[in-house]
Amino acid sequence: MTSTATQPISSESTITVLPQSGYTGAEIAGVDLASELSDQVIADIRRALLQWKVVFFRDQSIGHAEQIAFARRFGKVTPAHPYEESPPEGFPEILPIDSRRYAERNGRKRTSYDSSWHTDVTALVNPPAFSILRADTLPPYGGDTAWTNLVAAYENLPAEVRDFVDILDAEHTFENRGTQGSTRTELIARNPLRTFHPVVRVHPETGERALFVSPGFTRKLKNLRGLGPRLSSHILDALWEEATRTEYTVRFRWQPGSVAFWDNRATAHLAISDAGHLGHDRVLYRVTLEGDIPVGVDGRASESVAGEPFYGS
């Protein structure tokens, strides 16, 4: 199946969009993110983003303030993270993705940069709509990030499987994201987040349907009579395997000045665990934009069990 919901970049556009794989990812050239971009350029970036799900910019010279200003052209910027207590001074919207902080926050030495595919902060009832990640300190090699297209994963399922998963909901939670007694575990215990989302969400801008499960935060299914924990786990494993098939993914090699901008409603991503054991520092800075409450194929909305919506400004 091929979606026709998004439109190509206009012939008058000043930007160049260079697809990076068959389904996912495009590099955008001809844009200086430190400058005051026209409404037309912003609209063209948004079109490319909705079509390719993640877009990349190279050779940018921006700091926290410019990153936040660029993000605001696309929506309301949220605080850094529900569990972030020490963002950079003066920039509460910035989340450091910093290998140097891992042991302090999670109670164990980090030997990899991330552990699983995930969509950002899906334990919230309104997960972020978009995320923007900027490279700061990079290892000399390794440490790439991959994204997968969850719309393509859904559309290429057999029709009978699509009909089956359309009716399911899945629990998303932050439990088990830190070790006993760690700072992260204590923060989660004080302010738990737990939401049941449709397994298939309808994209609010394109109308596309996307699988909405990821190993990082999805724990179990409901809405299926007689579904026990083992069967729930097997079904989720099968969906994760489909969602991360190689042909739906793109792998991005970070360089100084690189920025990645992705649609959190249509992707999952993974920091490749190939260089953390070498001891190199890896620091990137992320901002997120306020998202809507996901809606399923039949119009049912996500249901919060614990935690409040996460709003931006």
PDB file of C-alpha atoms in Angstrom:
ATOM      1  CA  MET A   1       0.000   0.000   0.000  1.00  0.00           C
ATOM      2  CA  THR A   2       1.199   3.521  -0.737  1.00  0.00           C
ATOM      3  CA  SER A   3      -0.085   6.570   1.102  1.00  0.00           C
ATOM      4  CA  THR A   4      -1.178   9.636  -0.860  1.00  0.00           C
ATOM      5  CA  ALA A   5      -2.003  11.747   2.169  1.00  0.00           C
ATOM      6  CA  THR A   6       1.032  14.036   1.941  1.00  0.00           C
ATOM      7  CA  GLN A   7       1.953  16.423  -0.841  1.00  0.00           C
ATOM      8  CA  PRO A   8       5.308  16.889  -2.618  1.00  0.00           C
ATOM      9  CA  ILE A   9       7.426  19.954  -1.994  1.00  0.00           C
ATOM     10  CA  SER A  10       6.235  22.883  -4.085  1.00  0.00           C
ATOM     11  CA  SER A  11       8.136  23.873  -7.223  1.00  0.00           C
ATOM     12  CA  GLU A  12       8.726  27.307  -5.681  1.00  0.00           C
ATOM     13  CA  SER A  13      10.495  25.890  -2.635  1.00  0.00           C
ATOM     14  CA  THR A  14      14.012  27.056  -1.825  1.00  0.00           C
ATOM     15  CA  ILE A  15      14.882  23.819  -0.028  1.00  0.00           C
ATOM     16  CA  THR A  16      16.112  20.539  -1.438  1.00  0.00           C
ATOM     17  CA  VAL A  17      14.758  17.244  -0.091  1.00  0.00           C
ATOM     18  CA  LEU A  18      17.013  14.214  -0.566  1.00  0.00           C
ATOM     19  CA  PRO A  19      15.374  10.887   0.408  1.00  0.00           C
ATOM     20  CA  GLN A  20      17.653   8.592   2.390  1.00  0.00           C
ATOM     21  CA  SER A  21      15.783   5.291   2.023  1.00  0.00           C
ATOM     22  CA  GLY A  22      12.731   3.905   0.283  1.00  0.00           C
ATOM     23  CA  TYR A  23      10.294   4.442   3.140  1.00  0.00           C
ATOM     24  CA  THR A  24      11.913   6.621   5.762  1.00  0.00           C
ATOM     25  CA  GLY A  25      14.054   9.709   6.150  1.00  0.00           C
ATOM     26  CA  ALA A  26      15.159  12.615   4.006  1.00  0.00           C
ATOM     27  CA  GLU A  27      17.994  15.105   4.251  1.00  0.00           C
ATOM     28  CA  ILE A  28      17.005  18.738   3.770  1.00  0.00           C
ATOM     29  CA  ALA A  29      19.538  21.118   2.232  1.00  0.00           C
ATOM     30  CA  GLY A  30      19.321  24.852   1.656  1.00  0.00           C
ATOM     31  CA  VAL A  31      18.229  25.746   5.201  1.00  0.00           C
ATOM     32  CA  ASP A  32      20.079  27.689   7.899  1.00  0.00           C
ATOM     33  CA  LEU A  33      18.287  26.892  11.153  1.00  0.00           C
ATOM     34  CA  ALA A  34      19.903  29.900  12.860  1.00  0.00           C
ATOM     35  CA  SER A  35      18.140  32.326  10.506  1.00  0.00           C
ATOM     36  CA  GLU A  36      14.578  33.647  10.437  1.00  0.00           C
ATOM     37  CA  LEU A  37      12.909  31.166   8.112  1.00  0.00           C
ATOM     38  CA  SER A  38       9.960  32.189   5.959  1.00  0.00           C
ATOM     39  CA  ASP A  39       6.518  30.692   6.432  1.00  0.00           C
ATOM     40  CA  GLN A  40       6.931  28.982   3.048  1.00  0.00           C
ATOM     41  CA  VAL A  41      10.142  27.248   4.120  1.00  0.00           C
ATOM     42  CA  ILE A  42       8.537  26.127   7.386  1.00  0.00           C
ATOM     43  CA  ALA A  43       5.560  24.753   5.439  1.00  0.00           C
ATOM     44  CA  ASP A  44       7.892  22.917   3.048  1.00  0.00           C
ATOM     45  CA  ILE A  45       9.849  21.382   5.930  1.00  0.00           C
ATOM     46  CA  ARG A  46       6.601  20.246   7.503  1.00  0.00           C
ATOM     47  CA  ARG A  47       5.458  18.614   4.246  1.00  0.00           C
ATOM     48  CA  ALA A  48       8.747  16.761   3.927  1.00  0.00           C
ATOM     49  CA  LEU A  49       8.541  15.696   7.564  1.00  0.00           C
ATOM     50  CA  LEU A  50       5.019  14.331   7.197  1.00  0.00           C
ATOM     51  CA  GLN A  51       6.003  12.447   4.054  1.00  0.00           C
ATOM     52  CA  TRP A  52       9.360  11.011   5.182  1.00  0.00           C
ATOM     53  CA  LYS A  53       8.639  10.859   8.971  1.00  0.00           C
ATOM     54  CA  VAL A  54      12.157  12.069   9.907  1.00  0.00           C
ATOM     55  CA  VAL A  55      14.270  14.771   8.258  1.00  0.00           C
ATOM     56  CA  PHE A  56      17.930  15.649   8.752  1.00  0.00           C
ATOM     57  CA  PHE A  57      19.909  18.876   8.554  1.00  0.00           C
ATOM     58  CA  ARG A  58      23.692  19.036   8.217  1.00  0.00           C
ATOM     59  CA  ASP A  59      26.304  21.679   9.087  1.00  0.00           C
ATOM     60  CA  GLN A  60      24.088  23.774  11.378  1.00  0.00           C
ATOM     61  CA  SER A  61      25.518  26.249  13.890  1.00  0.00           C
ATOM     62  CA  ILE A  62      22.844  26.610  16.546  1.00  0.00           C
ATOM     63  CA  GLY A  63      22.635  26.524  20.322  1.00  0.00           C
ATOM     64  CA  HIS A  64      19.823  25.944  22.804  1.00  0.00           C
ATOM     65  CA  ALA A  65      18.023  29.214  22.045  1.00  0.00           C
ATOM     66  CA  GLU A  66      18.037  28.711  18.279  1.00  0.00           C
ATOM     67  CA  GLN A  67      16.909  25.105  18.620  1.00  0.00           C
ATOM     68  CA  ILE A  68      13.944  26.155  20.746  1.00  0.00           C
ATOM     69  CA  ALA A  69      13.072  29.048  18.424  1.00  0.00           C
ATOM     70  CA  PHE A  70      13.069  26.710  15.413  1.00  0.00           C
ATOM     71  CA  ALA A  71      10.878  24.209  17.261  1.00  0.00           C
ATOM     72  CA  ARG A  72       8.316  26.901  18.137  1.00  0.00           C
ATOM     73  CA  ARG A  73       7.618  27.398  14.419  1.00  0.00           C
ATOM     74  CA  PHE A  74       5.976  23.953  14.476  1.00  0.00           C
ATOM     75  CA  GLY A  75       3.998  24.032  17.727  1.00  0.00           C
ATOM     76  CA  LYS A  76       4.151  24.447  21.475  1.00  0.00           C
ATOM     77  CA  VAL A  77       7.453  23.402  23.026  1.00  0.00           C
ATOM     78  CA  THR A  78       7.119  21.267  26.164  1.00  0.00           C
ATOM     79  CA  PRO A  79       9.358  21.173  29.222  1.00  0.00           C
ATOM     80  CA  ALA A  80      12.364  18.901  28.706  1.00  0.00           C
ATOM     81  CA  HIS A  81      10.836  15.682  30.058  1.00  0.00           C
ATOM     82  CA  PRO A  82       8.379  14.627  32.798  1.00  0.00           C
ATOM     83  CA  TYR A  83      11.327  13.235  34.794  1.00  0.00           C
ATOM     84  CA  GLU A  84      14.021  15.798  33.980  1.00  0.00           C
ATOM     85  CA  GLU A  85      15.078  17.820  37.044  1.00  0.00           C
ATOM     86  CA  SER A  86      18.271  19.469  35.788  1.00  0.00           C
ATOM     87  CA  PRO A  87      17.960  20.869  32.265  1.00  0.00           C
ATOM     88  CA  PRO A  88      20.594  23.392  31.159  1.00  0.00           C
ATOM     89  CA  GLU A  89      20.310  26.594  33.170  1.00  0.00           C
ATOM     90  CA  GLY A  90      17.903  29.016  31.558  1.00  0.00           C
ATOM     91  CA  PHE A  91      16.574  26.442  29.096  1.00  0.00           C
ATOM     92  CA  PRO A  92      13.902  24.272  30.787  1.00  0.00           C
ATOM     93  CA  GLU A  93      12.823  22.972  27.373  1.00  0.00           C
ATOM     94  CA  ILE A  94      16.155  21.235  26.661  1.00  0.00           C
ATOM     95  CA  LEU A  95      16.725  17.560  27.504  1.00  0.00           C
ATOM     96  CA  PRO A  96      20.410  16.547  27.517  1.00  0.00           C
ATOM     97  CA  ILE A  97      20.936  13.067  26.054  1.00  0.00           C
ATOM     98  CA  ASP A  98      24.236  12.744  27.850  1.00  0.00           C
ATOM     99  CA  SER A  99      26.196   9.532  28.331  1.00  0.00           C
ATOM    100  CA  ARG A 100      28.025  11.144  31.263  1.00  0.00           C
ATOM    101  CA  ARG A 101      24.825  11.433  33.308  1.00  0.00           C
ATOM    102  CA  TYR A 102      23.664   7.855  32.846  1.00  0.00           C
ATOM    103  CA  ALA A 103      25.236   6.204  35.891  1.00  0.00           C
ATOM    104  CA  GLU A 104      24.125   9.030  38.171  1.00  0.00           C
ATOM    105  CA  ARG A 105      20.493   8.895  37.055  1.00  0.00           C
ATOM    106  CA  ASN A 106      20.002   5.175  36.441  1.00  0.00           C
ATOM    107  CA  GLY A 107      22.246   3.620  39.038  1.00  0.00           C
ATOM    108  CA  ARG A 108      24.471   1.588  36.716  1.00  0.00           C
ATOM    109  CA  LYS A 109      27.333   2.099  34.316  1.00  0.00           C
ATOM    110  CA  ARG A 110      26.210   2.508  30.760  1.00  0.00           C
ATOM    111  CA  THR A 111      27.781   0.207  28.187  1.00  0.00           C
ATOM    112  CA  SER A 112      25.468   1.243  25.350  1.00  0.00           C
ATOM    113  CA  TYR A 113      23.721   4.440  24.349  1.00  0.00           C
ATOM    114  CA  ASP A 114      20.187   3.033  24.428  1.00  0.00           C
ATOM    115  CA  SER A 115      18.553  -0.299  25.009  1.00  0.00           C
ATOM    116  CA  SER A 116      15.503  -0.492  22.804  1.00  0.00           C
ATOM    117  CA  TRP A 117      13.419   0.912  20.015  1.00  0.00           C
ATOM    118  CA  HIS A 118      10.974   3.480  21.349  1.00  0.00           C
ATOM    119  CA  THR A 119       8.695   6.384  20.552  1.00  0.00           C
ATOM    120  CA  ASP A 120       9.286   9.337  22.882  1.00  0.00           C
ATOM    121  CA  VAL A 121       7.382   9.490  26.183  1.00  0.00           C
ATOM    122  CA  THR A 122       4.407   7.338  25.150  1.00  0.00           C
ATOM    123  CA  ALA A 123       3.497   6.744  28.796  1.00  0.00           C
ATOM    124  CA  LEU A 124       1.922  10.220  28.607  1.00  0.00           C
ATOM    125  CA  VAL A 125      -1.698  10.460  27.490  1.00  0.00           C
ATOM    126  CA  ASN A 126      -0.528  13.056  24.927  1.00  0.00           C
ATOM    127  CA  PRO A 127       2.958  11.983  23.799  1.00  0.00           C
ATOM    128  CA  PRO A 128       5.019  14.591  21.935  1.00  0.00           C
ATOM    129  CA  ALA A 129       4.024  15.281  18.347  1.00  0.00           C
ATOM    130  CA  PHE A 130       7.585  16.014  17.212  1.00  0.00           C
ATOM    131  CA  SER A 131      11.108  15.723  18.565  1.00  0.00           C
ATOM    132  CA  ILE A 132      14.200  17.684  17.467  1.00  0.00           C
ATOM    133  CA  LEU A 133      17.652  16.378  18.389  1.00  0.00           C
ATOM    134  CA  ARG A 134      20.901  18.330  17.961  1.00  0.00           C
ATOM    135  CA  ALA A 135      24.397  16.857  18.098  1.00  0.00           C
ATOM    136  CA  ASP A 136      26.925  18.423  20.476  1.00  0.00           C
ATOM    137  CA  THR A 137      29.635  15.945  21.506  1.00  0.00           C
ATOM    138  CA  LEU A 138      30.128  12.826  19.402  1.00  0.00           C
ATOM    139  CA  PRO A 139      32.295   9.711  19.523  1.00  0.00           C
ATOM    140  CA  PRO A 140      34.868   9.503  16.713  1.00  0.00           C
ATOM    141  CA  TYR A 141      32.847   6.655  15.218  1.00  0.00           C
ATOM    142  CA  GLY A 142      29.656   4.766  16.026  1.00  0.00           C
ATOM    143  CA  GLY A 143      26.700   6.098  17.962  1.00  0.00           C
ATOM    144  CA  ASP A 144      24.344   6.364  14.970  1.00  0.00           C
ATOM    145  CA  THR A 145      20.563   6.563  15.373  1.00  0.00           C
ATOM    146  CA  ALA A 146      17.971   4.603  13.375  1.00  0.00           C
ATOM    147  CA  TRP A 147      14.317   5.430  12.745  1.00  0.00           C
ATOM    148  CA  THR A 148      11.517   3.196  11.497  1.00  0.00           C
ATOM    149  CA  ASN A 149       8.323   4.155   9.669  1.00  0.00           C
ATOM    150  CA  LEU A 150       5.351   2.872  11.684  1.00  0.00           C
ATOM    151  CA  VAL A 151       2.892   3.856   8.955  1.00  0.00           C
ATOM    152  CA  ALA A 152       4.659   1.630   6.426  1.00  0.00           C
ATOM    153  CA  ALA A 153       4.813  -1.172   8.990  1.00  0.00           C
ATOM    154  CA  TYR A 154       1.032  -1.016   9.456  1.00  0.00           C
ATOM    155  CA  GLU A 155       0.156  -0.596   5.794  1.00  0.00           C
ATOM    156  CA  ASN A 156       2.184  -3.646   4.772  1.00  0.00           C
ATOM    157  CA  LEU A 157       0.528  -5.994   7.258  1.00  0.00           C
ATOM    158  CA  PRO A 158      -1.975  -8.468   5.776  1.00  0.00           C
ATOM    159  CA  ALA A 159      -5.514  -7.052   5.802  1.00  0.00           C
ATOM    160  CA  GLU A 160      -6.683  -9.654   8.331  1.00  0.00           C
ATOM    161  CA  VAL A 161      -3.916  -8.663  10.747  1.00  0.00           C
ATOM    162  CA  ARG A 162      -4.691  -4.960  10.314  1.00  0.00           C
ATOM    163  CA  ASP A 163      -8.345  -5.639  11.165  1.00  0.00           C
ATOM    164  CA  PHE A 164      -7.253  -7.583  14.256  1.00  0.00           C
ATOM    165  CA  VAL A 165      -4.851  -4.977  15.678  1.00  0.00           C
ATOM    166  CA  ASP A 166      -7.218  -2.076  14.890  1.00  0.00           C
ATOM    167  CA  ILE A 167      -9.363  -3.015  17.905  1.00  0.00           C
ATOM    168  CA  LEU A 168      -6.563  -3.465  20.461  1.00  0.00           C
ATOM    169  CA  ASP A 169      -5.209  -1.117  23.106  1.00  0.00           C
ATOM    170  CA  ALA A 170      -1.817  -1.427  24.799  1.00  0.00           C
ATOM    171  CA  GLU A 171      -0.451  -0.212  28.127  1.00  0.00           C
ATOM    172  CA  HIS A 172       2.492   2.205  28.020  1.00  0.00           C
ATOM    173  CA  THR A 173       4.465   2.898  31.197  1.00  0.00           C
ATOM    174  CA  PHE A 174       7.865   4.095  32.454  1.00  0.00           C
ATOM    175  CA  GLU A 175       8.225   1.203  34.891  1.00  0.00           C
ATOM    176  CA  ASN A 176      11.527  -0.696  34.791  1.00  0.00           C
ATOM    177  CA  ARG A 177      13.410   2.262  33.257  1.00  0.00           C
ATOM    178  CA  GLY A 178      15.937   2.465  36.101  1.00  0.00           C
ATOM    179  CA  THR A 179      17.536   0.236  38.731  1.00  0.00           C
ATOM    180  CA  GLN A 180      16.430  -0.087  42.350  1.00  0.00           C
ATOM    181  CA  GLY A 181      17.232   3.049  44.341  1.00  0.00           C
ATOM    182  CA  SER A 182      18.331   5.119  41.357  1.00  0.00           C
ATOM    183  CA  THR A 183      17.291   8.745  40.882  1.00  0.00           C
ATOM    184  CA  ARG A 184      15.175   7.826  37.849  1.00  0.00           C
ATOM    185  CA  THR A 185      13.324   5.059  39.725  1.00  0.00           C
ATOM    186  CA  GLU A 186      12.537   7.416  42.606  1.00  0.00           C
ATOM    187  CA  LEU A 187      11.189  10.070  40.224  1.00  0.00           C
ATOM    188  CA  ILE A 188       8.972   7.516  38.483  1.00  0.00           C
ATOM    189  CA  ALA A 189       7.634   6.220  41.794  1.00  0.00           C
ATOM    190  CA  ARG A 190       6.662   9.748  42.901  1.00  0.00           C
ATOM    191  CA  ASN A 191       4.920  10.587  39.626  1.00  0.00           C
ATOM    192  CA  PRO A 192       3.939   7.426  37.739  1.00  0.00           C
ATOM    193  CA  LEU A 193       2.811   7.653  34.123  1.00  0.00           C
ATOM    194  CA  ARG A 194       0.589   4.931  32.679  1.00  0.00           C
ATOM    195  CA  THR A 195      -1.696   5.128  29.664  1.00  0.00           C
ATOM    196  CA  PHE A 196      -3.635   2.752  27.433  1.00  0.00           C
ATOM    197  CA  HIS A 197      -3.208   3.788  23.795  1.00  0.00           C
ATOM    198  CA  PRO A 198      -4.756   2.280  20.665  1.00  0.00           C
ATOM    199  CA  VAL A 199      -2.316  -0.161  19.073  1.00  0.00           C
ATOM    200  CA  VAL A 200      -3.109   1.594  15.791  1.00  0.00           C
ATOM    201  CA  ARG A 201      -3.396   5.381  15.899  1.00  0.00           C
ATOM    202  CA  VAL A 202      -4.766   7.662  13.197  1.00  0.00           C
ATOM    203  CA  HIS A 203      -2.375  10.477  12.347  1.00  0.00           C
ATOM    204  CA  PRO A 204      -4.156  13.793  13.053  1.00  0.00           C
ATOM    205  CA  GLU A 205      -2.585  15.603  10.077  1.00  0.00           C
ATOM    206  CA  THR A 206      -2.305  12.993   7.328  1.00  0.00           C
ATOM    207  CA  GLY A 207      -5.053  10.537   8.236  1.00  0.00           C
ATOM    208  CA  GLU A 208      -2.551   7.680   7.938  1.00  0.00           C
ATOM    209  CA  ARG A 209      -2.718   4.723  10.294  1.00  0.00           C
ATOM    210  CA  ALA A 210       0.397   3.787  12.238  1.00  0.00           C
ATOM    211  CA  LEU A 211       1.359   0.992  14.598  1.00  0.00           C
ATOM    212  CA  PHE A 212       1.739   2.543  18.043  1.00  0.00           C
ATOM    213  CA  VAL A 213       3.794   0.069  20.048  1.00  0.00           C
ATOM    214  CA  SER A 214       7.468   0.020  20.982  1.00  0.00           C
ATOM    215  CA  PRO A 215       9.595  -2.251  23.196  1.00  0.00           C
ATOM    216  CA  GLY A 216      10.774   0.695  25.287  1.00  0.00           C
ATOM    217  CA  PHE A 217       7.431   1.507  26.891  1.00  0.00           C
ATOM    218  CA  THR A 218       4.654  -0.887  25.772  1.00  0.00           C
ATOM    219  CA  ARG A 219       3.903  -3.569  28.320  1.00  0.00           C
ATOM    220  CA  LYS A 220       0.671  -5.488  27.612  1.00  0.00           C
ATOM    221  CA  LEU A 221      -2.455  -5.603  25.473  1.00  0.00           C
ATOM    222  CA  LYS A 222      -6.096  -5.387  26.427  1.00  0.00           C
ATOM    223  CA  ASN A 223      -9.500  -5.474  24.628  1.00  0.00           C
ATOM    224  CA  LEU A 224      -9.145  -9.140  23.711  1.00  0.00           C
ATOM    225  CA  ARG A 225     -11.193 -11.629  25.716  1.00  0.00           C
ATOM    226  CA  GLY A 226      -9.151 -14.440  27.237  1.00  0.00           C
ATOM    227  CA  LEU A 227      -5.826 -12.751  26.443  1.00  0.00           C
ATOM    228  CA  GLY A 228      -3.236 -13.920  28.965  1.00  0.00           C
ATOM    229  CA  PRO A 229       0.175 -12.346  29.594  1.00  0.00           C
ATOM    230  CA  ARG A 230       2.108 -14.866  27.461  1.00  0.00           C
ATOM    231  CA  LEU A 231      -0.136 -14.452  24.426  1.00  0.00           C
ATOM    232  CA  SER A 232      -0.101 -10.674  24.902  1.00  0.00           C
ATOM    233  CA  SER A 233       3.692 -10.754  24.953  1.00  0.00           C
ATOM    234  CA  HIS A 234       3.884 -12.930  21.822  1.00  0.00           C
ATOM    235  CA  ILE A 235       1.554 -10.624  19.874  1.00  0.00           C
ATOM    236  CA  LEU A 236       3.561  -7.551  20.907  1.00  0.00           C
ATOM    237  CA  ASP A 237       6.809  -9.293  19.955  1.00  0.00           C
ATOM    238  CA  ALA A 238       5.400 -10.050  16.505  1.00  0.00           C
ATOM    239  CA  LEU A 239       4.269  -6.444  16.025  1.00  0.00           C
ATOM    240  CA  TRP A 240       7.658  -5.101  17.147  1.00  0.00           C
ATOM    241  CA  GLU A 241       9.388  -7.441  14.714  1.00  0.00           C
ATOM    242  CA  GLU A 242       7.220  -6.138  11.876  1.00  0.00           C
ATOM    243  CA  ALA A 243       7.649  -2.499  12.935  1.00  0.00           C
ATOM    244  CA  THR A 244      11.440  -2.705  12.840  1.00  0.00           C
ATOM    245  CA  ARG A 245      11.931  -4.622   9.605  1.00  0.00           C
ATOM    246  CA  THR A 246      15.060  -3.309   7.923  1.00  0.00           C
ATOM    247  CA  GLU A 247      13.260  -2.010   4.833  1.00  0.00           C
ATOM    248  CA  TYR A 248      11.211   0.450   6.938  1.00  0.00           C
ATOM    249  CA  THR A 249      14.262   1.972   8.623  1.00  0.00           C
ATOM    250  CA  VAL A 250      16.864   4.623   7.991  1.00  0.00           C
ATOM    251  CA  ARG A 251      20.207   4.944   9.802  1.00  0.00           C
ATOM    252  CA  PHE A 252      21.680   8.387  10.406  1.00  0.00           C
ATOM    253  CA  ARG A 253      25.368   9.018  10.999  1.00  0.00           C
ATOM    254  CA  TRP A 254      25.787  11.991  13.285  1.00  0.00           C
ATOM    255  CA  GLN A 255      28.341  14.671  12.418  1.00  0.00           C
ATOM    256  CA  PRO A 256      29.143  18.026  14.060  1.00  0.00           C
ATOM    257  CA  GLY A 257      26.248  20.359  13.259  1.00  0.00           C
ATOM    258  CA  SER A 258      23.732  17.570  12.587  1.00  0.00           C
ATOM    259  CA  VAL A 259      20.064  17.967  13.549  1.00  0.00           C
ATOM    260  CA  ALA A 260      17.324  15.319  13.291  1.00  0.00           C
ATOM    261  CA  PHE A 261      13.619  16.237  13.340  1.00  0.00           C
ATOM    262  CA  TRP A 262      11.051  13.446  13.511  1.00  0.00           C
ATOM    263  CA  ASP A 263       7.313  12.869  13.683  1.00  0.00           C
ATOM    264  CA  ASN A 264       6.826  11.057  16.970  1.00  0.00           C
ATOM    265  CA  ARG A 265       3.338   9.972  15.877  1.00  0.00           C
ATOM    266  CA  ALA A 266       4.644   7.882  12.982  1.00  0.00           C
ATOM    267  CA  THR A 267       8.107   6.640  14.024  1.00  0.00           C
ATOM    268  CA  ALA A 268      10.130   4.766  16.591  1.00  0.00           C
ATOM    269  CA  HIS A 269      13.877   5.221  16.941  1.00  0.00           C
ATOM    270  CA  LEU A 270      16.930   3.523  18.350  1.00  0.00           C
ATOM    271  CA  ALA A 271      20.368   4.754  19.383  1.00  0.00           C
ATOM    272  CA  ILE A 272      22.690   2.100  17.955  1.00  0.00           C
ATOM    273  CA  SER A 273      24.560   0.359  20.781  1.00  0.00           C
ATOM    274  CA  ASP A 274      27.919   0.034  19.075  1.00  0.00           C
ATOM    275  CA  ALA A 275      30.265   2.493  20.776  1.00  0.00           C
ATOM    276  CA  GLY A 276      29.233   3.062  24.392  1.00  0.00           C
ATOM    277  CA  HIS A 277      31.626   0.360  25.608  1.00  0.00           C
ATOM    278  CA  LEU A 278      34.561   2.377  24.227  1.00  0.00           C
ATOM    279  CA  GLY A 279      34.052   5.130  26.799  1.00  0.00           C
ATOM    280  CA  HIS A 280      33.577   8.036  24.392  1.00  0.00           C
ATOM    281  CA  ASP A 281      31.251  10.841  25.457  1.00  0.00           C
ATOM    282  CA  ARG A 282      28.072  11.323  23.433  1.00  0.00           C
ATOM    283  CA  VAL A 283      25.964  14.405  24.107  1.00  0.00           C
ATOM    284  CA  LEU A 284      22.930  15.537  22.145  1.00  0.00           C
ATOM    285  CA  TYR A 285      20.138  17.961  23.052  1.00  0.00           C
ATOM    286  CA  ARG A 286      16.452  17.291  22.455  1.00  0.00           C
ATOM    287  CA  VAL A 287      13.320  19.403  22.456  1.00  0.00           C
ATOM    288  CA  THR A 288       9.789  18.078  22.053  1.00  0.00           C
ATOM    289  CA  LEU A 289       6.544  19.635  20.871  1.00  0.00           C
ATOM    290  CA  GLU A 290       3.189  19.197  22.552  1.00  0.00           C
ATOM    291  CA  GLY A 291       1.176  16.298  21.155  1.00  0.00           C
ATOM    292  CA  ASP A 292      -2.488  15.412  20.904  1.00  0.00           C
ATOM    293  CA  ILE A 293      -4.267  12.507  22.579  1.00  0.00           C
ATOM    294  CA  PRO A 294      -4.015   9.559  20.152  1.00  0.00           C
ATOM    295  CA  VAL A 295      -7.187   8.304  18.514  1.00  0.00           C
ATOM    296  CA  GLY A 296      -7.794   4.809  17.175  1.00  0.00           C
ATOM    297  CA  VAL A 297      -9.356   3.651  13.937  1.00  0.00           C
ATOM    298  CA  ASP A 298     -12.859   3.597  15.454  1.00  0.00           C
ATOM    299  CA  GLY A 299     -12.438   7.036  17.077  1.00  0.00           C
ATOM    300  CA  ARG A 300     -11.658   5.834  20.601  1.00  0.00           C
ATOM    301  CA  ALA A 301      -9.133   7.994  22.440  1.00  0.00           C
ATOM    302  CA  SER A 302      -6.235   6.993  24.654  1.00  0.00           C
ATOM    303  CA  GLU A 303      -7.057   6.557  28.332  1.00  0.00           C
ATOM    304  CA  SER A 304      -4.788   7.840  31.091  1.00  0.00           C
ATOM    305  CA  VAL A 305      -4.491   5.603  34.148  1.00  0.00           C
ATOM    306  CA  ALA A 306      -1.834   7.643  35.972  1.00  0.00           C
ATOM    307  CA  GLY A 307      -0.319  11.041  35.207  1.00  0.00           C
ATOM    308  CA  GLU A 308      -1.449  14.313  33.686  1.00  0.00           C
ATOM    309  CA  PRO A 309      -1.165  15.600  30.113  1.00  0.00           C
ATOM    310  CA  PHE A 310       2.144  17.259  29.243  1.00  0.00           C
ATOM    311  CA  TYR A 311       1.581  20.743  27.849  1.00  0.00           C
ATOM    312  CA  GLY A 312       3.898  23.181  26.132  1.00  0.00           C
ATOM    313  CA  SER A 313       3.968  26.898  25.617  1.00  0.00           C
TER     314      SER A 313
END
